[in-house]
Coordinates of C-alpha atoms and ligand atoms in Angstrom, one line a residue:
X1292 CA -36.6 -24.1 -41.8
X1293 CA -35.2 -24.6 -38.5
X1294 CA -37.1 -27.0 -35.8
X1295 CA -39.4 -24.8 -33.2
X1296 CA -37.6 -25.1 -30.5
X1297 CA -34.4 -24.2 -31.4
X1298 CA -36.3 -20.8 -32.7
X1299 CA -37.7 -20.2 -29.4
X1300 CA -34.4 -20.8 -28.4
X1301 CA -32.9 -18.3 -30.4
X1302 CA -35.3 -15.9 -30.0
X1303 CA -34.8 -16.4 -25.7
X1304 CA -31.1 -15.9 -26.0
X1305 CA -32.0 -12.5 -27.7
X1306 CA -33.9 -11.1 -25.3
X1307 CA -31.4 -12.0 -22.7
X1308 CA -29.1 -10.4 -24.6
X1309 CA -31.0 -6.9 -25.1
X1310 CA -31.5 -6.6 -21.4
X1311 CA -29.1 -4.8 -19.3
X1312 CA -26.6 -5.7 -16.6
X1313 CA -27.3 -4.6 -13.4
X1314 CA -24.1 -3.1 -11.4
X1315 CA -24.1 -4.5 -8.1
X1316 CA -23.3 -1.8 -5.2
X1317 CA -20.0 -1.4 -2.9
X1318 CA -18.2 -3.7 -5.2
X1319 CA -15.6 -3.8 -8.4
X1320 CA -17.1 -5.3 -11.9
X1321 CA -15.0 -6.3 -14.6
X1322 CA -15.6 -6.8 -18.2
X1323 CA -14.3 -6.7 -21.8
X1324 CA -15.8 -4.8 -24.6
X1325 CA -15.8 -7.7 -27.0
X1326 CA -18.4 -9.7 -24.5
X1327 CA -20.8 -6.3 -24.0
X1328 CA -24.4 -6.6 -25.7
X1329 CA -25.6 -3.9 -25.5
X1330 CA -22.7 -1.5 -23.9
X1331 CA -24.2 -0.4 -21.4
X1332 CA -25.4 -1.4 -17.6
X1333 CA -28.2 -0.5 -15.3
X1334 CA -27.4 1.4 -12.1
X1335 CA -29.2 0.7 -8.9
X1336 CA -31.3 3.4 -7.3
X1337 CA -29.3 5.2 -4.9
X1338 CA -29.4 8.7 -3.0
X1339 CA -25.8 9.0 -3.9
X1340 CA -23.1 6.8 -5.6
X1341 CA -19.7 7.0 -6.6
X1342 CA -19.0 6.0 -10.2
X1343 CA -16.0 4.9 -11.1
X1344 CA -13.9 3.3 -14.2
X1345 CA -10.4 1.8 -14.7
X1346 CA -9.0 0.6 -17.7
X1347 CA -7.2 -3.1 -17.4
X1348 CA -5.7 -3.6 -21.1
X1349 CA -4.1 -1.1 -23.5
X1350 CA -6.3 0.4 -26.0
X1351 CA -5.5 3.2 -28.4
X1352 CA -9.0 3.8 -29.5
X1353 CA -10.0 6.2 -26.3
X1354 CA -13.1 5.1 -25.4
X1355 CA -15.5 7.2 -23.7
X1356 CA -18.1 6.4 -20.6
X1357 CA -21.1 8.2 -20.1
X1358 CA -23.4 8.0 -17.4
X1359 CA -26.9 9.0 -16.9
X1360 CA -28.6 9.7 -13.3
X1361 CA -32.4 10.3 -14.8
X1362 CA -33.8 6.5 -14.4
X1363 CA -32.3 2.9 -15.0
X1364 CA -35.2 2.2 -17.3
X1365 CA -34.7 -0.2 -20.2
X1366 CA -37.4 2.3 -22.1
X1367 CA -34.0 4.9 -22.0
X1368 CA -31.8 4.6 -24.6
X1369 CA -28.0 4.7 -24.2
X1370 CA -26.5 7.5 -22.5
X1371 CA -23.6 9.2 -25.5
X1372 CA -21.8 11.7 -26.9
X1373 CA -24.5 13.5 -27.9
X1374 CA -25.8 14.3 -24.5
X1375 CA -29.2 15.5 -22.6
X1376 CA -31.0 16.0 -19.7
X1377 CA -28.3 14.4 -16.8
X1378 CA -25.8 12.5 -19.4
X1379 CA -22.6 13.2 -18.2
X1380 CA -18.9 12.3 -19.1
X1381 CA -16.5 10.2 -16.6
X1382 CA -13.4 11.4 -18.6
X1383 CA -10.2 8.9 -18.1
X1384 CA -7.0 10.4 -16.8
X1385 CA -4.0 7.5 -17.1
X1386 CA -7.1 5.2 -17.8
X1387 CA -8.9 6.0 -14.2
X1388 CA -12.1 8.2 -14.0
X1389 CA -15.1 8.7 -11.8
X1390 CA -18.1 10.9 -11.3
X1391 CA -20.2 11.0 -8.5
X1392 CA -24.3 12.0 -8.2
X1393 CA -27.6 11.2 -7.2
X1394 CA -29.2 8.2 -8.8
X1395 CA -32.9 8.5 -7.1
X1396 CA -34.4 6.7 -9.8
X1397 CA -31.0 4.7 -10.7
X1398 CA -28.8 4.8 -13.6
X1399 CA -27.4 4.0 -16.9
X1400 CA -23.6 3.9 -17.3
X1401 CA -22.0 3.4 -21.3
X1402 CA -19.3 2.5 -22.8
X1403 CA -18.2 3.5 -26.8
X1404 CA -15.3 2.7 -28.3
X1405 CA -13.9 2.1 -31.9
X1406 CA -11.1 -0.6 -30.9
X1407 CA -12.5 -4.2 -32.6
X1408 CA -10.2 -6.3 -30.7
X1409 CA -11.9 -5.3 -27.0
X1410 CA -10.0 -4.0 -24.1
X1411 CA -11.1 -4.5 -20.9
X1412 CA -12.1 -2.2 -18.1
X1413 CA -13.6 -2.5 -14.3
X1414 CA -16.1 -0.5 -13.0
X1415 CA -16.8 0.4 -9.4
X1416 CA -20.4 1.6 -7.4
X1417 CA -19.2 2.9 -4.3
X1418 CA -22.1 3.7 -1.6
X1419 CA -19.3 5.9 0.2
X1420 CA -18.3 9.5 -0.8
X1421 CA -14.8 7.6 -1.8
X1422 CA -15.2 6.1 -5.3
X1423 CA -13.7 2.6 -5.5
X1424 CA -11.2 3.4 -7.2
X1425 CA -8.7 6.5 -6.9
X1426 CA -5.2 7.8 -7.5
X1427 CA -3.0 7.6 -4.0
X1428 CA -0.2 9.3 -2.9
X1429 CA 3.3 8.6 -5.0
X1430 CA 5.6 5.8 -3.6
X1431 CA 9.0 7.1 -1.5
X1432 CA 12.3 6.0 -2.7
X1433 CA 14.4 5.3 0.8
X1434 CA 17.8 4.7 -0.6
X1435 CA 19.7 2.9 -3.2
X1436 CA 22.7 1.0 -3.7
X1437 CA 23.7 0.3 -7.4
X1438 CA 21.3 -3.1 -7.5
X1439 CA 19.3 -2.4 -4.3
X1440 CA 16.4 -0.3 -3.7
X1441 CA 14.3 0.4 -0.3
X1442 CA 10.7 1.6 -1.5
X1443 CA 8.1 2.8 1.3
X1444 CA 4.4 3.6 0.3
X1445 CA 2.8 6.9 1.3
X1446 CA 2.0 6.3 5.4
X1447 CA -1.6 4.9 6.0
X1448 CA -1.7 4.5 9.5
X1449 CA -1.0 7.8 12.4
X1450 CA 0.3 7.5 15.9
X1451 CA 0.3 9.3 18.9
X1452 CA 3.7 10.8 19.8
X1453 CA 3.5 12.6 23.1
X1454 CA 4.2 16.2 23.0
X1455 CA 6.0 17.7 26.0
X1456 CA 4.4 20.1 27.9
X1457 CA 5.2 23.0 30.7
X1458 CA 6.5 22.3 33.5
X1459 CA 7.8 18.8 32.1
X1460 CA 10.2 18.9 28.9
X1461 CA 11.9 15.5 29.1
X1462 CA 13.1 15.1 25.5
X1463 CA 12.5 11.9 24.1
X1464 CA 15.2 9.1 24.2
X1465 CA 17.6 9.2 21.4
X1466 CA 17.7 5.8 20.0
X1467 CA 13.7 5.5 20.1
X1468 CA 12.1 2.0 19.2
X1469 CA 9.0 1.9 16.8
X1470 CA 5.7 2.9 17.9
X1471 CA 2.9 0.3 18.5
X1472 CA 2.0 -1.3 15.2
X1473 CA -1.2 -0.3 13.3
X1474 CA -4.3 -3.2 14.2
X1475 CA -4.5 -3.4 10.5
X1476 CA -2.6 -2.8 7.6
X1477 CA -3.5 -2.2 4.0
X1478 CA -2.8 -5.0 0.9
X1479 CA 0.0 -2.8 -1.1
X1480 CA 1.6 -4.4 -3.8
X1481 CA 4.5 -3.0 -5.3
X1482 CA 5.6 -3.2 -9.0
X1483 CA 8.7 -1.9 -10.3
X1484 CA 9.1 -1.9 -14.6
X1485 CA 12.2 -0.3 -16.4
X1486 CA 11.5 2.7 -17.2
X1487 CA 12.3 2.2 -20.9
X1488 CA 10.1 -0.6 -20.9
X1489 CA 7.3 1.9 -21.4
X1490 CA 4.8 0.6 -19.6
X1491 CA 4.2 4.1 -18.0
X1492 CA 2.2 4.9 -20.7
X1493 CA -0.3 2.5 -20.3
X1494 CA -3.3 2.9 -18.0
X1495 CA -1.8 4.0 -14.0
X1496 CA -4.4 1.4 -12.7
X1497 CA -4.7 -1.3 -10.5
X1498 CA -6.0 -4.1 -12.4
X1499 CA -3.6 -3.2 -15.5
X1500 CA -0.5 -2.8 -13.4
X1501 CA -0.4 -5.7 -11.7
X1502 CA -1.2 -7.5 -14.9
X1503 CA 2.3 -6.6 -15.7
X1504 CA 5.6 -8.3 -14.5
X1505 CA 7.7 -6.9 -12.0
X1506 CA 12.0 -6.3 -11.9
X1507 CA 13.8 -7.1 -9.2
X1508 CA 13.2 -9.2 -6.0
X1509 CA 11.6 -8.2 -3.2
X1510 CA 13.3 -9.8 -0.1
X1511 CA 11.3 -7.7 2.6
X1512 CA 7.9 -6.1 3.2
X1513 CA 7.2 -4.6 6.1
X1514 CA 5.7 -1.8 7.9
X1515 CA 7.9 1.0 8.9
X1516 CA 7.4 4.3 10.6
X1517 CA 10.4 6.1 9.0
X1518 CA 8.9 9.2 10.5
X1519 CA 5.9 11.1 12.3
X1520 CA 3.7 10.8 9.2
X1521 CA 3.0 7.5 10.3
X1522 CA 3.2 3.9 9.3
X1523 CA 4.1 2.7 5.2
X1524 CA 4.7 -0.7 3.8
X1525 CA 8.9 -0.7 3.0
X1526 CA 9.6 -2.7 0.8
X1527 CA 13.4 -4.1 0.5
X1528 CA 14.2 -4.7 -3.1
X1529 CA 17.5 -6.8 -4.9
X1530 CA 18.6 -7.7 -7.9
X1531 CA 18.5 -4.1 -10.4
X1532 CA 20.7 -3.6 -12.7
X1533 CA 22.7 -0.8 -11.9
X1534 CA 22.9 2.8 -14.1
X1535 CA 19.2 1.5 -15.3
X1536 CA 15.9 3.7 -14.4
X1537 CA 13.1 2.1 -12.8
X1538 CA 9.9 3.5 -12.1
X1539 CA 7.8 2.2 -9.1
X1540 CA 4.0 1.7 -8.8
X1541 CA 2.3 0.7 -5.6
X1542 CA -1.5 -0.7 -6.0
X1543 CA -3.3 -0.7 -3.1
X1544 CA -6.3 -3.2 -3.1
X1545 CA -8.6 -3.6 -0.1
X1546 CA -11.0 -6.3 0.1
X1547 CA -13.2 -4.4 2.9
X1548 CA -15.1 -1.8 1.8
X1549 CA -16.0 1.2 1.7
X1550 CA -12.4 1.5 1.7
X1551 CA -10.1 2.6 -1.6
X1552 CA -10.1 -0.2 -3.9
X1553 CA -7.4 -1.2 -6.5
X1554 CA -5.7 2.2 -6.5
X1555 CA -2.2 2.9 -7.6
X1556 CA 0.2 5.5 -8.4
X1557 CA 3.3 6.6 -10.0
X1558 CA 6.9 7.6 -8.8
X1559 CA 9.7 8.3 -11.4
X1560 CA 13.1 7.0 -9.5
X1561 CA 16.4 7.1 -10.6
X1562 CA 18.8 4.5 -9.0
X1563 CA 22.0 5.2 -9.6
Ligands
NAG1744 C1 -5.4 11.1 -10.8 O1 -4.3 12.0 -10.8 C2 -4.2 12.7 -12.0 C3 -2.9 13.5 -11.9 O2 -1.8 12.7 -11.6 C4 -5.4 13.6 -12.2 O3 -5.3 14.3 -13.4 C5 -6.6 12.7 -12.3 O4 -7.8 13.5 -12.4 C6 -6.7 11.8 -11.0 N1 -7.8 10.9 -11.2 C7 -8.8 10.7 -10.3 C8 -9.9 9.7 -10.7 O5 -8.8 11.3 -9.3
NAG1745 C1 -28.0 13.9 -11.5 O1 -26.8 14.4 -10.9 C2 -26.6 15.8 -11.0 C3 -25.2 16.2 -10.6 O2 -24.9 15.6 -9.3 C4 -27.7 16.4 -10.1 O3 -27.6 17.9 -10.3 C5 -29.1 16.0 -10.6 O4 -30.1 16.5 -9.7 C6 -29.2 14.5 -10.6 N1 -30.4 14.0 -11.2 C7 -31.4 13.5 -10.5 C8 -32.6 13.0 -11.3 O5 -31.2 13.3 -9.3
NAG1746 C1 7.8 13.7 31.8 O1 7.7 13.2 30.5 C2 8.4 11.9 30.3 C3 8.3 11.6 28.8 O2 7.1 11.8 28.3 C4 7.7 10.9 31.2 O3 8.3 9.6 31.0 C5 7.7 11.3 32.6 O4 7.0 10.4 33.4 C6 7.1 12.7 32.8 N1 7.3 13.2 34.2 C7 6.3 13.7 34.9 C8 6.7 14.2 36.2 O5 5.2 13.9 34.4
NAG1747 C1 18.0 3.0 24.8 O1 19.2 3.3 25.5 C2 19.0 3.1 26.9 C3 20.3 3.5 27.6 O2 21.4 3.0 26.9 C4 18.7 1.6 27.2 O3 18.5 1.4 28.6 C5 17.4 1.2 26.4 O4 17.2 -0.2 26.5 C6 17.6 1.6 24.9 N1 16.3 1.4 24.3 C7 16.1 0.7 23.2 C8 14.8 0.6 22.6 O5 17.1 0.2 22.5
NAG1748 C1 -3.5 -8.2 -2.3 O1 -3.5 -7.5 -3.5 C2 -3.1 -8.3 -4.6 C3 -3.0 -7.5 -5.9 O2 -4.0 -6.5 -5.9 C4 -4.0 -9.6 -4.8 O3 -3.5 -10.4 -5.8 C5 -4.0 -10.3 -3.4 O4 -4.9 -11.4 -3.5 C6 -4.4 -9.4 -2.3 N1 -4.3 -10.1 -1.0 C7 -5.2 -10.1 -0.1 C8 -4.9 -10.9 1.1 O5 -6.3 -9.6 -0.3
NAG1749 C1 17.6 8.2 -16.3 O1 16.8 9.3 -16.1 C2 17.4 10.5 -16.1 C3 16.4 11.6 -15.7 O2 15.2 11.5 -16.4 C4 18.1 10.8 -17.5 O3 18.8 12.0 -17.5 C5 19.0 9.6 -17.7 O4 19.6 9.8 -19.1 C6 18.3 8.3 -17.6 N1 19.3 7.2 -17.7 C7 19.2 6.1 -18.5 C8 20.3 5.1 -18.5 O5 18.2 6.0 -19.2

């Protein structure tokens, strides 16, 4: 017979354990399956929210996330497989899904998955029509030496050029300088992995990919306007190994949102 008040203690730490997680808005949560009771999280009430999901670890198991817009009520059981009224599917693509909807008397979001040793995944509520997380534009390769790489990012920040116009046609001069810098630039981090190394078949996702070590030394980053598109991040990278295939990732992670948060993307590049 246990002591009373380590019962009542027992019996608090269940309670606290039935109840359900609230998400918090406008901001990135992460967890891992093997610390979820129960799996699955309430969802504020919102007029519109942006759901989205990114998986951090490998998992083979393909786990599935459901979300439910009709109420954020601990009377509602799990939202599942096996559907109803407003349960929908965020299906993962390269680990990375979202859904977005009305949530006017909040949410439920779960989680089900087979894998017993846990993987871990983050979850964004985005306020904004842009869901926390999202796929951006592929990486550029600039040129290549046989152990040297320049990378630039997709651009991120326009300027003006000015156009010429009747009567006046001046052309521009020839050996042109850059144009004024961007106020502020985004955090892009690059990661470059062997391509035989594999890990392109993990989850294309912030959080997992810069988990994962990078080749190479970057010497330089810094922003470039390589052409009219606007400003990228350039990176200047040393040390490949020549004849080898490298794929590059660039993860984009702003701390101020609404903006994209821990986004990243894939470019195939062969250096020769
Ligand atoms: C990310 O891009 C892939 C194609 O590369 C697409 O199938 C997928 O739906 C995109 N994911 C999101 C969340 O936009
Ligand atoms: C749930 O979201 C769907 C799709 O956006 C929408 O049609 C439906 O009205 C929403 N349910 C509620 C209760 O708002
Ligand atoms: C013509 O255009 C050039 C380049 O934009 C500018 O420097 C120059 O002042 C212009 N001249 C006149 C007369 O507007
Ligand atoms: C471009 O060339 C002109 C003429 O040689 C020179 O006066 C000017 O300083 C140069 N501008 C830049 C940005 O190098
Ligand atoms: C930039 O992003 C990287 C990786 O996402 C992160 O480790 C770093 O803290 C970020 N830096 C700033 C200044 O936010
Ligand atoms: C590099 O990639 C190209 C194109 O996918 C392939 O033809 C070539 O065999 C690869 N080289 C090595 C060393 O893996």
């Amino acid at each position: 017979m246990l002591p009373e008040s380590l019962l009542c203690l027992i019996s608090a730490t269940l309670a606290f354990a039935q109840a359900r997680q609230q998400l918090t808005l406008d901001s990135v949560a992460s967890f891992n399956t093997l610390r979820l009771n129960p799996p699955s999280f309430s969802i504020p009430q919102e007029e519109r929210l942006a759901v989205s999901i990114a998986l951090c670890s490998v998992t083979n198991s393909q786990p599935r996330f459901f979300v439910s817009n009709i109420s954020n009520s601990d009377a509602q059981s799990d939202p599942g497989p096996a559907g109803g009224t407003s349960v929908f599917e965020i299906k993962l693509v390269d680990g990375l899904g979202s859904w977005a909807g009305g949530f006017p008397n909040g949410g439920l979001l779960s989680v089900q998955s087979s894998d017993a040793d846990g993987f871990s995944f983050d979850v964004g509520l985005s306020t904004n029509t842009e869901p926390l997380h999202q796929n951006i534009t592929l990486p550029f390769l600039g040129d290549t030496t046989s152990n040297q790489a320049i990378i630039l990012s997709a651009p991120f920040a326009k300027f003006d050029i000015p156009v010429p116009s009747y009567p006046n046609y001046t052309l521009p001069a020839a050996n042109m300088s850059q144009p004024p810098p961007p106020s502020s630039t985004p955090n892009m981090t690059l990661i470059v992995t062997e391509t035989s190394r594999g890990i392109t078949g993990g989850p294309r996702t912030g959080c997992f990919l810069s988990s994962q070590t990078t080749a190479g030394a970057i010497d330089e980053q810094t922003i470039w306007a390589r052409d009219i598109s606007g400003y990228r991040s350039q990176w200047l990278l040393s040390g490949l190994t020549p004849s080898t295939n490298y794929t590059a990732f660039v993860v984009q992670d702003s701390t101020k949102p609404p903006l994209s948060a821990h986004s990243c993307t894939l470019s195939h590049s062969v250096l020769g």
